[in-house]
Tab-separated table of C-alpha atoms in Angstrom:
chain	number	residue	atom	x	y	z
A	1	UNK	CA	-7.063	-17.090	-6.967
A	2	UNK	CA	-7.309	-20.860	-6.534
A	3	UNK	CA	-4.073	-21.227	-8.523
A	4	UNK	CA	-2.491	-18.578	-6.308
A	5	UNK	CA	-3.534	-20.423	-3.142
A	6	UNK	CA	-2.165	-23.660	-4.556
A	7	UNK	CA	1.270	-22.122	-5.171
A	8	UNK	CA	1.283	-20.399	-1.770
A	9	UNK	CA	0.871	-23.796	-0.105
A	10	UNK	CA	4.407	-24.644	-1.308
A	11	UNK	CA	6.039	-21.756	0.609
A	12	UNK	CA	7.677	-22.033	4.000
A	13	UNK	CA	5.733	-20.029	6.578
A	14	UNK	CA	6.725	-17.060	8.729
A	15	UNK	CA	4.619	-15.944	11.694
A	16	UNK	CA	3.568	-12.390	12.442
A	17	UNK	CA	5.813	-12.363	15.525
A	18	UNK	CA	8.848	-13.466	13.502
A	19	UNK	CA	8.145	-10.957	10.734
A	20	UNK	CA	7.777	-8.026	13.121
A	21	UNK	CA	11.360	-8.512	14.286
A	22	UNK	CA	12.476	-7.664	10.750
A	23	UNK	CA	11.350	-4.062	11.240
A	24	UNK	CA	11.534	-2.108	7.972
A	25	UNK	CA	9.533	0.798	9.340
A	26	UNK	CA	12.288	2.951	7.780
A	27	UNK	CA	12.868	1.754	4.250
A	28	UNK	CA	13.004	2.176	0.489
A	29	UNK	CA	9.838	1.126	-1.370
A	30	UNK	CA	9.791	0.029	-5.014
A	31	UNK	CA	6.426	-0.672	-6.671
A	32	UNK	CA	5.412	-2.687	-9.718
A	33	UNK	CA	2.005	-3.333	-11.327
A	34	UNK	CA	0.880	-6.364	-13.339
A	35	UNK	CA	-2.148	-8.513	-14.198
A	36	UNK	CA	-3.270	-11.164	-11.712
A	37	UNK	CA	-3.101	-13.779	-14.451
A	38	UNK	CA	0.698	-13.970	-14.152
A	39	UNK	CA	0.758	-13.992	-10.335
A	40	UNK	CA	0.900	-17.821	-9.998
A	41	UNK	CA	3.874	-17.932	-12.397
A	42	UNK	CA	5.664	-15.198	-10.435
A	43	UNK	CA	5.030	-16.898	-7.104
A	44	UNK	CA	6.411	-20.215	-8.398
A	45	UNK	CA	9.713	-18.470	-9.111
A	46	UNK	CA	9.877	-17.107	-5.545
A	47	UNK	CA	9.161	-20.259	-3.521
A	48	UNK	CA	12.792	-21.055	-2.710
A	49	UNK	CA	13.784	-17.517	-1.768
A	50	UNK	CA	10.856	-16.214	0.330
A	51	UNK	CA	8.605	-17.297	3.166
A	52	UNK	CA	4.929	-16.389	3.255
A	53	UNK	CA	3.211	-14.694	6.186
A	54	UNK	CA	0.420	-16.796	7.645
A	55	UNK	CA	-2.175	-15.205	9.963
A	56	UNK	CA	-4.970	-17.234	11.546
A	57	UNK	CA	-4.233	-20.022	9.093
A	58	UNK	CA	-4.553	-17.696	6.073
A	59	UNK	CA	-1.833	-16.797	3.575
A	60	UNK	CA	-3.931	-14.154	1.852
A	61	UNK	CA	-4.973	-11.454	4.344
A	62	UNK	CA	-7.730	-8.832	4.214
A	63	UNK	CA	-6.941	-5.156	4.825
A	64	UNK	CA	-9.162	-2.108	5.259
A	65	UNK	CA	-7.906	1.484	5.318
A	66	UNK	CA	-9.522	4.855	5.974
A	67	UNK	CA	-7.377	7.690	4.611
A	68	UNK	CA	-7.307	11.217	5.992
A	69	UNK	CA	-6.208	14.384	4.226
A	70	UNK	CA	-6.721	18.092	4.690
A	71	UNK	CA	-9.871	19.600	3.251
A	72	UNK	CA	-7.916	20.936	0.252
A	73	UNK	CA	-6.151	17.579	-0.334
A	74	UNK	CA	-2.734	18.901	0.692
A	75	UNK	CA	-1.200	15.407	1.085
A	76	UNK	CA	-2.415	14.346	-2.353
A	77	UNK	CA	-1.139	17.569	-3.918
A	78	UNK	CA	2.283	17.125	-2.307
A	79	UNK	CA	2.558	13.752	-4.055
A	80	UNK	CA	1.289	15.101	-7.380
A	81	UNK	CA	3.728	18.009	-7.200
A	82	UNK	CA	6.679	15.675	-6.428
A	83	UNK	CA	7.356	17.220	-3.047
A	84	UNK	CA	10.339	15.486	-1.433
A	85	UNK	CA	8.817	15.603	2.058
A	86	UNK	CA	5.217	14.454	2.314
A	87	UNK	CA	2.791	12.496	4.496
A	88	UNK	CA	-0.093	10.061	4.447
A	89	UNK	CA	-2.392	9.464	7.389
A	90	UNK	CA	-4.685	6.462	7.672
A	91	UNK	CA	-6.455	4.109	10.011
A	92	UNK	CA	-5.863	0.492	9.040
A	93	UNK	CA	-7.660	-2.672	10.075
A	94	UNK	CA	-5.895	-6.003	9.768
A	95	UNK	CA	-9.155	-7.865	9.358
A	96	UNK	CA	-7.972	-11.428	9.945
A	97	UNK	CA	-6.772	-10.742	13.488
A	98	UNK	CA	-9.090	-7.771	14.113
A	99	UNK	CA	-6.313	-5.271	14.875
A	100	UNK	CA	-6.584	-1.520	14.248
A	101	UNK	CA	-3.771	1.007	13.928
A	102	UNK	CA	-3.426	4.700	13.263
A	103	UNK	CA	-0.497	5.083	10.868
A	104	UNK	CA	1.530	8.061	9.689
A	105	UNK	CA	3.703	7.467	6.624
A	106	UNK	CA	6.393	10.049	6.040
A	107	UNK	CA	8.263	10.195	2.743
A	108	UNK	CA	11.634	11.983	2.889
A	109	UNK	CA	13.796	12.073	-0.235
A	110	UNK	CA	12.706	8.620	-1.334
A	111	UNK	CA	12.715	6.912	2.065
A	112	UNK	CA	9.506	5.807	3.752
A	113	UNK	CA	9.226	6.109	7.526
A	114	UNK	CA	6.127	4.604	9.092
A	115	UNK	CA	4.956	5.196	12.647
A	116	UNK	CA	1.819	3.711	14.177
A	117	UNK	CA	-0.122	3.200	17.372
A	118	UNK	CA	-2.849	0.664	18.164
A	119	UNK	CA	-6.402	2.024	18.348
A	120	UNK	CA	-9.761	0.480	19.158
A	121	UNK	CA	-11.588	1.222	15.905
A	122	UNK	CA	-11.796	3.462	12.850
A	123	UNK	CA	-12.314	7.115	13.763
A	124	UNK	CA	-14.196	9.562	11.571
A	125	UNK	CA	-13.642	12.249	14.200
A	126	UNK	CA	-10.093	12.099	15.493
A	127	UNK	CA	-9.773	11.437	19.214
A	128	UNK	CA	-7.428	13.567	21.289
A	129	UNK	CA	-5.018	10.630	21.543
A	130	UNK	CA	-4.941	10.332	17.753
A	131	UNK	CA	-4.454	14.068	17.318
A	132	UNK	CA	-1.555	14.030	19.784
A	133	UNK	CA	0.099	11.164	17.896
A	134	UNK	CA	-0.299	12.850	14.493
A	135	UNK	CA	1.017	16.129	15.911
A	136	UNK	CA	4.387	14.468	16.591
A	137	UNK	CA	4.923	14.320	12.831
A	138	UNK	CA	2.496	16.767	11.213
A	139	UNK	CA	2.556	20.095	13.008
A	140	UNK	CA	-0.375	21.608	11.115
A	141	UNK	CA	-3.337	19.271	11.370
A	142	UNK	CA	-6.097	21.794	10.819
A	143	UNK	CA	-8.914	20.580	8.575
A	144	UNK	CA	-7.905	16.913	8.649
A	145	UNK	CA	-10.853	14.802	7.512
A	146	UNK	CA	-11.560	11.303	6.167
A	147	UNK	CA	-11.392	11.122	2.365
A	148	UNK	CA	-11.798	7.525	1.219
A	149	UNK	CA	-11.959	3.833	2.074
A	150	UNK	CA	-9.635	1.281	0.520
A	151	UNK	CA	-9.908	-2.504	0.845
A	152	UNK	CA	-7.755	-5.228	-0.694
A	153	UNK	CA	-6.252	-8.699	-0.250
A	154	UNK	CA	-2.537	-8.973	0.545
A	155	UNK	CA	0.119	-11.656	0.245
A	156	UNK	CA	3.235	-10.858	2.288
A	157	UNK	CA	6.528	-12.560	1.460
A	158	UNK	CA	9.715	-12.251	3.507
A	159	UNK	CA	13.152	-12.933	2.049
A	160	UNK	CA	14.965	-16.023	3.343
A	161	UNK	CA	18.346	-14.296	3.480
A	162	UNK	CA	17.863	-10.519	3.185
A	163	UNK	CA	16.117	-7.869	5.230
A	164	UNK	CA	13.425	-7.525	2.609
A	165	UNK	CA	9.666	-7.872	2.329
A	166	UNK	CA	7.435	-8.135	-0.698
A	167	UNK	CA	3.717	-7.360	-0.530
A	168	UNK	CA	1.337	-8.303	-3.339
A	169	UNK	CA	-2.013	-6.498	-3.192
A	170	UNK	CA	-5.013	-7.699	-5.203
A	171	UNK	CA	-8.765	-7.117	-5.452
A	172	UNK	CA	-8.432	-3.371	-4.786
A	173	UNK	CA	-11.581	-1.394	-4.060
A	174	UNK	CA	-11.982	2.325	-3.344
A	175	UNK	CA	-15.153	3.804	-1.843
A	176	UNK	CA	-16.508	7.091	-0.599
A	177	UNK	CA	-20.147	7.928	0.041
A	178	UNK	CA	-22.074	6.481	-2.908
A	179	UNK	CA	-19.100	6.051	-5.228
A	180	UNK	CA	-16.976	2.922	-5.670
A	181	UNK	CA	-14.228	1.835	-8.050
A	182	UNK	CA	-12.641	-1.597	-8.319
A	183	UNK	CA	-9.482	-3.134	-9.791
A	184	UNK	CA	-10.146	-6.879	-9.441
A	185	UNK	CA	-7.471	-8.013	-11.933
A	186	UNK	CA	-4.650	-5.682	-10.855
A	187	UNK	CA	-1.718	-6.630	-8.639
A	188	UNK	CA	0.340	-3.897	-6.986
A	189	UNK	CA	3.633	-5.307	-5.751
A	190	UNK	CA	5.742	-3.360	-3.281
A	191	UNK	CA	9.317	-4.318	-2.490
A	192	UNK	CA	10.418	-2.983	0.912
A	193	UNK	CA	14.172	-2.807	1.571
A	194	UNK	CA	16.593	-1.110	3.986
A	195	UNK	CA	18.302	0.348	0.939
A	196	UNK	CA	17.673	-0.068	-2.755
A	197	UNK	CA	19.031	-3.429	-3.892
A	198	UNK	CA	18.479	-4.131	-7.579
A	199	UNK	CA	20.074	-7.524	-7.010
A	200	UNK	CA	16.922	-8.662	-5.202
A	201	UNK	CA	15.440	-11.860	-6.677
A	202	UNK	CA	12.104	-10.141	-7.220
A	203	UNK	CA	13.603	-6.951	-8.642
A	204	UNK	CA	15.636	-8.947	-11.171
A	205	UNK	CA	12.571	-10.992	-12.076
A	206	UNK	CA	10.558	-7.855	-12.822
A	207	UNK	CA	13.335	-6.532	-15.056
A	208	UNK	CA	13.539	-9.879	-16.907
A	209	UNK	CA	9.808	-9.589	-17.654
A	210	UNK	CA	10.168	-6.023	-18.927
A	211	UNK	CA	8.405	-4.481	-15.916
A	212	UNK	CA	9.701	-1.186	-14.607
A	213	UNK	CA	9.122	0.394	-11.174
A	214	UNK	CA	5.814	2.211	-10.885
A	215	UNK	CA	5.241	5.247	-8.657
A	216	UNK	CA	1.661	5.871	-7.631
A	217	UNK	CA	0.132	5.263	-4.210
A	218	UNK	CA	-3.165	3.503	-3.559
A	219	UNK	CA	-4.418	6.665	-1.860
A	220	UNK	CA	-3.729	8.740	-4.975
A	221	UNK	CA	-5.408	6.149	-7.224
A	222	UNK	CA	-8.509	6.199	-5.031
A	223	UNK	CA	-8.607	9.991	-4.805
A	224	UNK	CA	-8.417	10.344	-8.595
A	225	UNK	CA	-11.152	7.763	-9.084
A	226	UNK	CA	-13.562	9.153	-6.503
A	227	UNK	CA	-13.151	12.919	-6.873
A	228	UNK	CA	-13.659	15.100	-9.928
A	229	UNK	CA	-11.019	17.068	-11.850
A	230	UNK	CA	-12.602	20.205	-10.396
A	231	UNK	CA	-11.548	19.017	-6.941
A	232	UNK	CA	-8.187	17.474	-7.861
A	233	UNK	CA	-5.679	18.026	-10.596
A	234	UNK	CA	-4.094	14.831	-11.825
A	235	UNK	CA	-2.505	15.626	-15.180
A	236	UNK	CA	0.815	14.125	-14.030
A	237	UNK	CA	-0.941	10.901	-13.040
A	238	UNK	CA	-3.134	10.401	-16.129
A	239	UNK	CA	-0.752	8.141	-18.044
A	240	UNK	CA	-0.068	6.069	-14.960
A	241	UNK	CA	-3.761	5.630	-14.218
A	242	UNK	CA	-4.448	4.684	-17.833
A	243	UNK	CA	-1.731	2.035	-17.621
A	244	UNK	CA	-3.292	0.571	-14.466
A	245	UNK	CA	-6.695	0.403	-16.143
A	246	UNK	CA	-5.230	-1.300	-19.218
A	247	UNK	CA	-3.555	-3.891	-16.994
A	248	UNK	CA	-6.764	-4.457	-15.027
A	249	UNK	CA	-8.926	-4.789	-18.147
A	250	UNK	CA	-6.586	-7.159	-19.983
A	251	UNK	CA	-7.849	-10.707	-20.524
């Protein structure tokens, strides 16, 4: 990570206030996965075209998330079964500025729509205010319960000339009760755009390196890792998970 920090020091900076004006709460997401060993090389190729988000003097931020699902894992199953309209619900802490949000991510025919409200802290038992907010998007919220914790480090880049963001998540960890799984060498990159633009600098770079888009959410990865096959089916995800583990374990 020292090499990563060194390269990040060459980027122009964007503030949180400036970045928030870019919106992208309604967007197309495209994900890629690769080993952290090539991250410095990738960042060097992006210096001229992106600015880096800096928060409290840091260009690598810490995130914590608590994901909710129904008792029977309905949200996970919707993803596994390729349902075109599905949801994720989570509390997220932006650790570097100590901000908490309740977020609802809605996926509709490939588009991601994210809504959120500020909250005071993580909630294991949903407050009435949180229930009312969720109800605006998810009519049936019976049996909603916390399912897993996810922590990671994030680099956020913002395009110099397009309405586009790129997040690079590293040091992923999933926890629930006495179980924990880690992916310290994996990078999950997520390109966020108003509409799919394969002409994006980053998208073209991934193609030039033989990397194809990768569809699997952090919540689904954590659920597979922390719950047994008796509780969750994940036959459609097995090859994808194996690929992630091979990337993470590579030297």
